[in-house]
Coordinates of C-alpha atoms in Angstrom, one line a residue:
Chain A
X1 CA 39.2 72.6 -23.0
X2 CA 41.9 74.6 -21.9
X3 CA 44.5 74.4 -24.6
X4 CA 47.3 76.2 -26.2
X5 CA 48.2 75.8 -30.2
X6 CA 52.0 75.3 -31.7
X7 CA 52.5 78.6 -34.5
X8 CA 55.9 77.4 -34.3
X9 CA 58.1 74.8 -32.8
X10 CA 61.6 75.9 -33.6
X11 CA 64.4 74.0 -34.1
X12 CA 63.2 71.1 -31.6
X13 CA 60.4 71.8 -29.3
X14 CA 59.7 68.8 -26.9
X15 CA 57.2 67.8 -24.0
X16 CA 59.1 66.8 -20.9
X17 CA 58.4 66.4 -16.9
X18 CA 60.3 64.7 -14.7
X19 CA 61.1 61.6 -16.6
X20 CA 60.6 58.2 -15.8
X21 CA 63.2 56.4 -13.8
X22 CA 62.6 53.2 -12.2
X23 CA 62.5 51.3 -15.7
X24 CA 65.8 51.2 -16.9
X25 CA 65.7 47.0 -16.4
X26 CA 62.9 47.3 -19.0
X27 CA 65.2 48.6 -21.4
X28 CA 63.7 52.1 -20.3
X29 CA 65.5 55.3 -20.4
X30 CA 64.9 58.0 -17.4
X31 CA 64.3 60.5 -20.0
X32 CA 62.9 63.9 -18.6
X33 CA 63.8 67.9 -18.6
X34 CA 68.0 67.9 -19.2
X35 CA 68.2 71.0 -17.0
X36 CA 66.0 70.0 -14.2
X37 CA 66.1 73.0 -11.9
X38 CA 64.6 75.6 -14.8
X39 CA 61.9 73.4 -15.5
X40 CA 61.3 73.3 -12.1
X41 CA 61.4 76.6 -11.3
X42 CA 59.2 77.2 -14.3
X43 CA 56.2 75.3 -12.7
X44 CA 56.5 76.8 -9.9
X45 CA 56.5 80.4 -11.5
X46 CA 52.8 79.2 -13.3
X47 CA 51.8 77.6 -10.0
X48 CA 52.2 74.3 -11.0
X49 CA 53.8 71.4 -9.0
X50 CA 57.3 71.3 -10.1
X51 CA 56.9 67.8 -12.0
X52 CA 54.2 69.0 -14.6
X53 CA 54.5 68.8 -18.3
X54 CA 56.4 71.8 -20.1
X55 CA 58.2 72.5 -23.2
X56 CA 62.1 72.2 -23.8
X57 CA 62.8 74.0 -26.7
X58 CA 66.2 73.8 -28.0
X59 CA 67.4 77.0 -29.3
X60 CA 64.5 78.8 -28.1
X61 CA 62.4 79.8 -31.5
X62 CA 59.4 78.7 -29.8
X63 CA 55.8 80.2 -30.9
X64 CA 52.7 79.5 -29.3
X65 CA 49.0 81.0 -29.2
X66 CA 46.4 80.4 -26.5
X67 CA 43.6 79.2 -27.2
X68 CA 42.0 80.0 -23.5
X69 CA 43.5 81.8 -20.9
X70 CA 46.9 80.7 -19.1
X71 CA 49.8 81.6 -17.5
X72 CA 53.0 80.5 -18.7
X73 CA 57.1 81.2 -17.9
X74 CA 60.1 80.8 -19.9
X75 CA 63.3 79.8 -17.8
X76 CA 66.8 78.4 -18.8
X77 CA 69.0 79.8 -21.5
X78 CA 68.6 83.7 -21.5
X79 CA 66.1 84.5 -24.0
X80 CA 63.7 87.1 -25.0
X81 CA 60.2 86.4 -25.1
X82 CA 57.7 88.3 -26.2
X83 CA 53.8 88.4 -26.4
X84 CA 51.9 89.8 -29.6
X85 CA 55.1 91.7 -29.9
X86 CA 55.7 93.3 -26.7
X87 CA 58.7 92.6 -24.4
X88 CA 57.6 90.1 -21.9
X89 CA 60.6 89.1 -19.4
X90 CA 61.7 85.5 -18.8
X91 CA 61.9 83.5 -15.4
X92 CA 58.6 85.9 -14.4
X93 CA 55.3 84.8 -14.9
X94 CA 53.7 86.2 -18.0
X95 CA 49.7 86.1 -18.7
X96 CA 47.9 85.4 -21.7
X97 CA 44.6 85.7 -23.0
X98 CA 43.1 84.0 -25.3
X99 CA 44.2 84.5 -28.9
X100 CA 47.5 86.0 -27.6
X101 CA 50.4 84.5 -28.8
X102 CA 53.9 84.3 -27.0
X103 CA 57.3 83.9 -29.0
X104 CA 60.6 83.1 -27.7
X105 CA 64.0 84.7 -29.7
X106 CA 67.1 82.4 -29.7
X107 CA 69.5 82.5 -26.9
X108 CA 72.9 84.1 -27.0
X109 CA 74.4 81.6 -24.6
X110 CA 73.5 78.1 -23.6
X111 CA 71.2 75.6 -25.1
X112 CA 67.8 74.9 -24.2
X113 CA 64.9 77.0 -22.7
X114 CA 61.8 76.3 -20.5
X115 CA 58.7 76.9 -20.8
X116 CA 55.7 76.2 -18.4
X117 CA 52.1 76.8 -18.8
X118 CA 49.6 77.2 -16.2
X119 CA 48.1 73.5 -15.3
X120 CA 50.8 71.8 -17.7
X121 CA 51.0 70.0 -20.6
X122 CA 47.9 67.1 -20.8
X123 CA 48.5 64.8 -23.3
X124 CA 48.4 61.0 -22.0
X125 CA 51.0 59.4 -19.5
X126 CA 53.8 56.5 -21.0
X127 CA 55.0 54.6 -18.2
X128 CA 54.3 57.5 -15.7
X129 CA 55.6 60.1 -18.0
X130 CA 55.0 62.7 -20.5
X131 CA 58.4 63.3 -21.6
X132 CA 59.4 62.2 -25.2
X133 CA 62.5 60.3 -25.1
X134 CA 64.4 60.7 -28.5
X135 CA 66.7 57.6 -28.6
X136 CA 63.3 55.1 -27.5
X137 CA 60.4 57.1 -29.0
X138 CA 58.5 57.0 -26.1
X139 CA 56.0 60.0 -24.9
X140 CA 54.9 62.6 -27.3
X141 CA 56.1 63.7 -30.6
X142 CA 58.0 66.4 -31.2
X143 CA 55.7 69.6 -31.6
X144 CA 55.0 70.5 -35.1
X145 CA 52.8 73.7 -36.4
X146 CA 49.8 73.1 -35.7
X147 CA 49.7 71.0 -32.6
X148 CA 47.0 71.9 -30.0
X149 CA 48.1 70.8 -26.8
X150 CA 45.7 70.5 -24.0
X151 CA 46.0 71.9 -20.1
X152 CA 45.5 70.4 -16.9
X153 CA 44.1 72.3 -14.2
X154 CA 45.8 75.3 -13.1
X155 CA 46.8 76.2 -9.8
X156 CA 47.9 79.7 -7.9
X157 CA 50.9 81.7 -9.5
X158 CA 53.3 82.2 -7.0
X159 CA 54.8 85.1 -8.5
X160 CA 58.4 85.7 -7.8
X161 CA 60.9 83.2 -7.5
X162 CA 63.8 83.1 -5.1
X163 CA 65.8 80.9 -7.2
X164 CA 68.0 82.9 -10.0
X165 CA 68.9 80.8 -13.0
X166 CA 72.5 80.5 -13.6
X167 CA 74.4 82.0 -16.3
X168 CA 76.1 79.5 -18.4
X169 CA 79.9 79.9 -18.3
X170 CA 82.1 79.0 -21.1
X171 CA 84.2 76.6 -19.6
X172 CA 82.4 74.0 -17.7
X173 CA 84.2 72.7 -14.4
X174 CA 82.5 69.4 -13.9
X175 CA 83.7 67.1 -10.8
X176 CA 84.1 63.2 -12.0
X177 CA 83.7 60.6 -9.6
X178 CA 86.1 57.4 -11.4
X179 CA 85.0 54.2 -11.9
X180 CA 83.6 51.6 -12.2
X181 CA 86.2 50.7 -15.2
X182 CA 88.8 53.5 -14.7
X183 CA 90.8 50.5 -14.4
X184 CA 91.1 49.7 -18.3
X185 CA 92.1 53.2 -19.1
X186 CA 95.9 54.4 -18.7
X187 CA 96.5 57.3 -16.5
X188 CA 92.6 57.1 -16.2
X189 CA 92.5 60.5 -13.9
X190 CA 95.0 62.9 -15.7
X191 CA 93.9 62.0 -19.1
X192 CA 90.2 62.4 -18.6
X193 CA 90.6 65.7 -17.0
X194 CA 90.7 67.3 -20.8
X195 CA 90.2 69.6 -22.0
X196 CA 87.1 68.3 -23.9
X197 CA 85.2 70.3 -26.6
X198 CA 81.2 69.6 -26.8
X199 CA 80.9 68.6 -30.4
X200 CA 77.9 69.1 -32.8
X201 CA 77.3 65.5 -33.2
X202 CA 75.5 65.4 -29.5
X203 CA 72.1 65.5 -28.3
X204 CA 69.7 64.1 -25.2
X205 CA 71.3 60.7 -25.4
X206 CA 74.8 62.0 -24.6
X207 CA 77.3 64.7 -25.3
X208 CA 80.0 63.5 -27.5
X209 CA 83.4 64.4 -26.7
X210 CA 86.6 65.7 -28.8
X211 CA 90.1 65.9 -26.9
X212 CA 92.8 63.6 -27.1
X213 CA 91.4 60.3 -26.8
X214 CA 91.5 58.1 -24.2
X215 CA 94.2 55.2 -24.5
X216 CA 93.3 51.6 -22.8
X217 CA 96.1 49.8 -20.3
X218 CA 97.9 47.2 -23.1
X219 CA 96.2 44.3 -20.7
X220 CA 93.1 45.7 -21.6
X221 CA 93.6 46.8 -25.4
X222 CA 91.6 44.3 -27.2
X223 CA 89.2 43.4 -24.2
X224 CA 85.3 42.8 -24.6
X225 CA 83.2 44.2 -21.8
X226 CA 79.7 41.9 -21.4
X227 CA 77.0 44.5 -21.5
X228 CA 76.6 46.5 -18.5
X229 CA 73.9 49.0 -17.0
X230 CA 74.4 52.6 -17.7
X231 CA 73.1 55.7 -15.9
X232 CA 72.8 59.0 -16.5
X233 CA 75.8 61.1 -16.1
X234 CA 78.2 58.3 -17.1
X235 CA 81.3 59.1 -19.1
X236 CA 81.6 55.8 -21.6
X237 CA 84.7 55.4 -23.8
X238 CA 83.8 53.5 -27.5
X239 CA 87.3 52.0 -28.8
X240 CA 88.5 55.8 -30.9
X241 CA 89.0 57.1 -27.4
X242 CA 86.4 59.6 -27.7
X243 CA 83.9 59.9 -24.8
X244 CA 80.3 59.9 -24.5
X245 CA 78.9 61.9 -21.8
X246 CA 75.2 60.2 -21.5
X247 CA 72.2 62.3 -20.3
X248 CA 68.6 61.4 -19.7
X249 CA 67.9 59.4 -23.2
X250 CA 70.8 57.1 -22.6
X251 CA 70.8 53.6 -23.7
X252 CA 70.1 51.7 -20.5
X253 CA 72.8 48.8 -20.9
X254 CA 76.2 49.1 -22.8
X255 CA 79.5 47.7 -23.8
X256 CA 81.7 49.9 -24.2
X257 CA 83.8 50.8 -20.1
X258 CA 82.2 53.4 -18.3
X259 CA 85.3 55.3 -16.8
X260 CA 83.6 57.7 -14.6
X261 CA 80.5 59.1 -13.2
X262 CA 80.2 62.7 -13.3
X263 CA 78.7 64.4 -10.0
X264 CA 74.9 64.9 -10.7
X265 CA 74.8 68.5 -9.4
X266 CA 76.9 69.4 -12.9
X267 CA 74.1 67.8 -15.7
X268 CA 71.9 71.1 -15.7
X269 CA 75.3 73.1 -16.7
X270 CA 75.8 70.6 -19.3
X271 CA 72.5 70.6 -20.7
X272 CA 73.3 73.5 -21.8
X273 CA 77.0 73.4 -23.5
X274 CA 76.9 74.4 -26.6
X275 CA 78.6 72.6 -29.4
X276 CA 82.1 74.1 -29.4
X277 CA 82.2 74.6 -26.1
X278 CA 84.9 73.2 -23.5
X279 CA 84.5 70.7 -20.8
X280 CA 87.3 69.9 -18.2
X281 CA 86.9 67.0 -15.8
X282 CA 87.9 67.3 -12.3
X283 CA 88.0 63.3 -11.1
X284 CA 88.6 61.8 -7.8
X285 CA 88.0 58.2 -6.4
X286 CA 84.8 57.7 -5.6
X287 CA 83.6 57.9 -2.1
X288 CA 83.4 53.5 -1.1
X289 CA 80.4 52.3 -2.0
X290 CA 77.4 51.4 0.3
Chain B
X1 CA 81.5 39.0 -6.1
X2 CA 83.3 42.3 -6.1
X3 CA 81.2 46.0 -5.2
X4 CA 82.4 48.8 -8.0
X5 CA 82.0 52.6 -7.5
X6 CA 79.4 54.0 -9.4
X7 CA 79.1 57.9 -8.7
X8 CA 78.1 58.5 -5.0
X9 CA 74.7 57.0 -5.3
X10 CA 75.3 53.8 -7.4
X11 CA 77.3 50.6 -7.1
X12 CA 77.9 47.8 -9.8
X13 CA 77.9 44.7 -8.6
X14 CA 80.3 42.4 -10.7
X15 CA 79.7 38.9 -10.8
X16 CA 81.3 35.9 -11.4
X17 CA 78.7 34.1 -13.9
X18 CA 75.3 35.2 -15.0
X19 CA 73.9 32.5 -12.7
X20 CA 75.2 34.5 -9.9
X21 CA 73.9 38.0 -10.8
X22 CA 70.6 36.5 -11.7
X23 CA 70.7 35.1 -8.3
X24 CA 71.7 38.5 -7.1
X25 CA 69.3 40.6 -9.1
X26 CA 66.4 37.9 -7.7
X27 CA 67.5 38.6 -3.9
X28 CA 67.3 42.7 -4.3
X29 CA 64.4 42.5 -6.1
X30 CA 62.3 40.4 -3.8
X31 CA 63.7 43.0 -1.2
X32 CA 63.2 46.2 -2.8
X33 CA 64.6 48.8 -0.3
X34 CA 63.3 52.2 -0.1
X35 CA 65.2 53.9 -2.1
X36 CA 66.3 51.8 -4.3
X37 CA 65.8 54.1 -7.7
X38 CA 67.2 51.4 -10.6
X39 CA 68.0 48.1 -10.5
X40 CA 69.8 47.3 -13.8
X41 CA 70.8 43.5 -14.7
X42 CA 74.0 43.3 -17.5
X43 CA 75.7 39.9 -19.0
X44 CA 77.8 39.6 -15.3
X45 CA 77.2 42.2 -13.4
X46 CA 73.9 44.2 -11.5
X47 CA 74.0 48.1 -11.3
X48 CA 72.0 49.3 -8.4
X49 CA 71.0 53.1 -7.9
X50 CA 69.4 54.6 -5.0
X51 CA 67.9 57.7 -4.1
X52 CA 70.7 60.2 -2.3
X53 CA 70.5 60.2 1.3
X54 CA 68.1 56.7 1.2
X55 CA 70.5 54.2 2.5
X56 CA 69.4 51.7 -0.2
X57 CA 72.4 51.4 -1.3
X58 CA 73.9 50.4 1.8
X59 CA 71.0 48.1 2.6
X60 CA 71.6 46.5 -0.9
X61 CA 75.0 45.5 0.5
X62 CA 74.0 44.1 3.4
X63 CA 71.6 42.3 1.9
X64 CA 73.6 40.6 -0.6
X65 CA 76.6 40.2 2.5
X66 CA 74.6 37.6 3.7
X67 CA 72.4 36.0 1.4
X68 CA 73.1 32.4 -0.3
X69 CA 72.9 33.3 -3.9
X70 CA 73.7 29.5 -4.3
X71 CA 70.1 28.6 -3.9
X72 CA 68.3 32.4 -4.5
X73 CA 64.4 32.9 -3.8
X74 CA 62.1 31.3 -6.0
X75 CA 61.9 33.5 -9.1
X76 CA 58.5 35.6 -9.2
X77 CA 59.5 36.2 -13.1
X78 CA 56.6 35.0 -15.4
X79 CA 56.5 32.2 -17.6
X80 CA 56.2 33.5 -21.1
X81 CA 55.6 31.5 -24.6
X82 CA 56.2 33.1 -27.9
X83 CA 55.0 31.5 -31.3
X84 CA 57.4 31.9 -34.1
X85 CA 57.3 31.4 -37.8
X86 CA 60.7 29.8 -38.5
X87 CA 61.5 32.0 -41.9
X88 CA 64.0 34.1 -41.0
X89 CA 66.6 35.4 -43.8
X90 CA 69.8 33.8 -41.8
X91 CA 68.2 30.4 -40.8
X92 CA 69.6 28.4 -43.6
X93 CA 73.4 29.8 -43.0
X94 CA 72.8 29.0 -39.3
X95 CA 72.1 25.6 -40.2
X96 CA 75.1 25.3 -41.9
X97 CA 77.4 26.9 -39.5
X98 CA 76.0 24.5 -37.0
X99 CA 76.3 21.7 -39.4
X100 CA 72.7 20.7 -38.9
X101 CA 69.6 20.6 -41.2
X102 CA 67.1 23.9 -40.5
X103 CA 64.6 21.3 -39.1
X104 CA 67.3 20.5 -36.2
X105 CA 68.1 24.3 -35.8
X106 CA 64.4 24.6 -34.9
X107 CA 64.0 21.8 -32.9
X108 CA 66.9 23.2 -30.9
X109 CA 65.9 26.5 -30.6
X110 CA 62.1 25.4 -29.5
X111 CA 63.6 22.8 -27.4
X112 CA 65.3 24.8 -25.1
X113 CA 63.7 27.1 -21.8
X114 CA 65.2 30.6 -21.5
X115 CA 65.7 33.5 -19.3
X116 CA 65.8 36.9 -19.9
X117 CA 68.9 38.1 -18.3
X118 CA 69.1 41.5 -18.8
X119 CA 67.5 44.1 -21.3
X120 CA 68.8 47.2 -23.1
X121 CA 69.5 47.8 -26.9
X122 CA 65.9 49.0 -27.4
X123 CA 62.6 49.3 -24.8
X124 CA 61.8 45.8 -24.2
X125 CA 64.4 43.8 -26.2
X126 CA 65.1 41.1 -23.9
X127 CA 68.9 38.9 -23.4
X128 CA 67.6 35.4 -23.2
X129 CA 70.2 33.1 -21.9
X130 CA 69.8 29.3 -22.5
X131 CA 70.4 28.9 -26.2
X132 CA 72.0 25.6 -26.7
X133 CA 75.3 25.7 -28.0
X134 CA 75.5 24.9 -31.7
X135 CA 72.9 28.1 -32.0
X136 CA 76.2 30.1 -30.7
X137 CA 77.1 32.0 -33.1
X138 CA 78.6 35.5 -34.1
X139 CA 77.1 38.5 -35.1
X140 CA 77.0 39.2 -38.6
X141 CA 79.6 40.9 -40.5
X142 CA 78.1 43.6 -41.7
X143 CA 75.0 44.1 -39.5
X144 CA 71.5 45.0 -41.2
X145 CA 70.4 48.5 -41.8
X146 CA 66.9 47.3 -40.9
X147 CA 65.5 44.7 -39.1
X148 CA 62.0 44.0 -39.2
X149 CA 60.2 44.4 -35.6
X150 CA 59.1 40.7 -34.1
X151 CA 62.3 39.2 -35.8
X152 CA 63.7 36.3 -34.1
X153 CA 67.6 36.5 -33.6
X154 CA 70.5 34.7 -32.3
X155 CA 74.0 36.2 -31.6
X156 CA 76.7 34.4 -29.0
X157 CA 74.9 33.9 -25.8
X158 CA 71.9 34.9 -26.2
X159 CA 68.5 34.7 -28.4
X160 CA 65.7 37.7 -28.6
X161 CA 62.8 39.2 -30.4
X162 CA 63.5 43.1 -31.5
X163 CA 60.4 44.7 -30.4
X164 CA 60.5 46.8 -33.2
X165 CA 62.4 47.9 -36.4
X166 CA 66.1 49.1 -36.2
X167 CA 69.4 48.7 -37.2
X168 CA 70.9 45.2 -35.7
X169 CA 73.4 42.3 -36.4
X170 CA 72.1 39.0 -35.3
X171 CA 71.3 36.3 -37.2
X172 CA 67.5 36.3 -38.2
X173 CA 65.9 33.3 -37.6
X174 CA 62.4 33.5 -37.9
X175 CA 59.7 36.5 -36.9
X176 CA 57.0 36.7 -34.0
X177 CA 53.6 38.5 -34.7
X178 CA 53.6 39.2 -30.4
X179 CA 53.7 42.8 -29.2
X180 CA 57.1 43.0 -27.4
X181 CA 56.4 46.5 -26.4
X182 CA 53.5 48.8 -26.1
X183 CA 54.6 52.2 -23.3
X184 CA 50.4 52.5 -23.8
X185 CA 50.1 49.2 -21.8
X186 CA 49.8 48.4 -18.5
X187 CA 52.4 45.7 -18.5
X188 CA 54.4 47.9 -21.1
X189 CA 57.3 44.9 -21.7
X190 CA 56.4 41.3 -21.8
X191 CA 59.6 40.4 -21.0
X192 CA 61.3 41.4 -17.4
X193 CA 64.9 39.8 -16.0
X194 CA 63.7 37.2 -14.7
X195 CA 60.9 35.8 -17.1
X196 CA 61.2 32.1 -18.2
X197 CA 60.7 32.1 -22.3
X198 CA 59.5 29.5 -24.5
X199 CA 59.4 29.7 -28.2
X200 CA 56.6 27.3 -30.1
X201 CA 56.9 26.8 -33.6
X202 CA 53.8 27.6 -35.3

């Protein structure tokens, strides 16, 4: 069996594809790889298709030794990888044979790295997906020394990529579409702009916000809002003000007003904002529906 | 019935009584347009998400422009009965709030037929609407730090069954030995929107 073992895992080392939308009315978060392009580009670096089964390791600090032959690739935050020692490069497809072991450092600048392996990540399916979703529990456990994780089949290694992963700037820019509730806040457009700093508290289910919190219209102050379906990207406002930015392990229903929607194209950049770092929101109405 | 922006590729869909976004949710669902990525019931309202560039979510609007949600298509949800062991820590002060014996609170609450109306707080933790009213009743004060899995609760609106252990506020009426959830399974949740619940004393 072709099979790769954990030496270590890191801060938080977890198996993730593509996720699993489509059963969010089952109380079923998406879940999946929170910067979606580098895990892509990762399989396709291995010669994978670009929805198998790799790593996101948070932090980098990933170890692992083959136990047979395979080709693997480390993308997202810049980090140095190396194999029995040597300098290996990142976003290039590295080879290793068996009883070789590949290491990844810790990243300067941004959040969480990739890494794919040649034929992905086998372990069994959860409702069509391997990814481990941290709020639900679903999919694998996190990796732990000692894990042996089995490979699919491999495919051809394309080599080089034509895709070059983005640097991670330190003030994120992130377009907000408003609404649906924008209507409950005051000044709903000029107070969400920020700026917003990314605090430690946050993790796959959201990003947590601190700025100046968000004040509700006096019609509005003591409101209820009857639970309502959430997706990923939306911007929800608990009553201190403070907003919750909610990526792929988002609760799928909520009562707290969702005052925007940020623009999908932005979630890779802030999968990978560091606690401390700063977040302005750029709103603007939403294009009508339909 | 009133279309609210959700991002470029969503919509919610609020609704003027649960009865109306269950008659809503029915009518998309017996559609389902290519495209169409999430379809997420809440308390009043239905959040649909399509695929960019799909046109589901225009042909969720037209579809809902011109249906009758006064008399929706026949529900395809499943008929569901749960067995419960009436023992739960809270059913005594239920009975009291309600100002009926716990006999009467259990007659009630296996009297009645439900429907999950939307899910969320956990993976297959179903909103069951139809709880008669003296079972209404608030939250806790101080919710529980732990609340066995298979518990049987009641909060406001709605009854449910936590699928598993967690943290929760509703007043514990008895517990269920049924599998709520299993992501192994091939019918992972036994309860969808949709689903007609019984509960059977046992």
């Amino acid at each position: 069996m072709r099979a790769v073992e954990v030496v270590s895992a890191g801060a938080q080392a977890l198996v993730q594809d593509l996720g699993r939308p489509g059963h969010a009315e089952l109380g079923v978060p998406p879940s999946g790889a929170l910067d979606v392009p580098a895990l892509r580009l990762a399989n396709r670096l291995v010669g994978n298709a670009e929805d198998a089964a790799g790593i996101e390791a948070l932090l980098g600090g990933l170890s692992l030794r083959a136990r047979t032959p395979v080709t693997v690739a480390v993308t997202g935050a810049p980090v140095a990888v190396d194999v029995d020692g040597a300098a290996a490069g990142s976003n290039v497809p590295v080879h290793l044979a068996a009883g070789s072991t590949v290491t990844l450092g810790n990243p300067d600048e941004g959040l969480r790295c990739y890494l794919a392996l040649s034929g992905g990540v086998d372990v069994p399916a959860e409702l069509g997906s391997r990814s481990r979703d941290v709020l639900s529990g679903i999919g694998p456990a996190p990796l732990a020394e000692g894990d042996v994780l089995p490979l699919g089949r491999p495919g051809v290694p394309c080599g080089a990529d034509v895709v070059a992963p983005a640097r991670v700037p330190a003030e994120l820019g992130v377009p907000v579409w408003l609404g649906p509730r924008e209507d409950w806040f005051a000044e709903a457009a000029s107070a969400l702009a920020g700026p917003w700093t990314v605090t430690p508290e946050s993790n796959r289910v959201g990003l947590r916000l601190d700025g100046t919190p968000l004040r509700r219209t006096p019609d509005r102050a003591d409101a209820e809002l009857p639970s309502e379906g959430l997706l990923t990207g939306a911007i929800q406002v608990p009553p201190n003000g403070l907003p919750v930015l909610f990526l792929a392990d988002h609760p799928t229903t909520g009562g707290y007003p969702v005052i925007g929607v940020v623009d999908a194209d932005a979630l890779p950049a802030l999968a990978q904002a560091r606690p401390g770092s700063t977040v302005r929101f750029l709103p603007s109405a939403a294009p009508s529906s339909g | 019935m009133r279309w609210l922006p959700y991002g470029p590729d969503a919509a919610l869909l609020e609704c003027d009584s649960s009865d109306r976004m269950a008659a809503a949710r029915a009518v998309v669902a017996d559609a389902r347009p290519d495209g169409l990525v999430e379809l997420v019931p809440g308390a009043r309202t239905l959040l649909v998400a399509a695929r960019p560039g799909s046109g589901a979510l225009a042909a969720v609007r037209a579809l809902l422009d011109g249906a009758d949600l006064a008399h929706p298509p026949e529900g395809r949800g499943r008929e569901v009965t749960i067995d419960v062991r009436y023992d739960g820590a809270d059913l005594d002060q239920v009975a009291r709030t309600a100002g009926i014996s716990a006999d009467e609170v259990v007659d009630l609450h296996t009297g009645a037929e439900y429907t999950v109306a939307f899910t969320g707080f956990a993976p297959g933790f179903g909103y069951l609407t139809g709880l008669a009213e003296p079972l209404r009743q608030a939250r806790l004060d101080s919710p529980r730090t732990s609340v066995p899995a298979g518990s049987v609760g009641v909060a406001g609106e709605f009854t449910g069954v936590y699928p598993r252990s967690s943290p929760g506020g509703w007043r514990l009426i008895g517990h269920t030995g049924t599998v709520l959830f299993d992501p192994r399974a091939r019918r992972p949740a036994l309860l969808s929107p949709g689903d007609t619940v019984r509960f059977r004393s046992r």
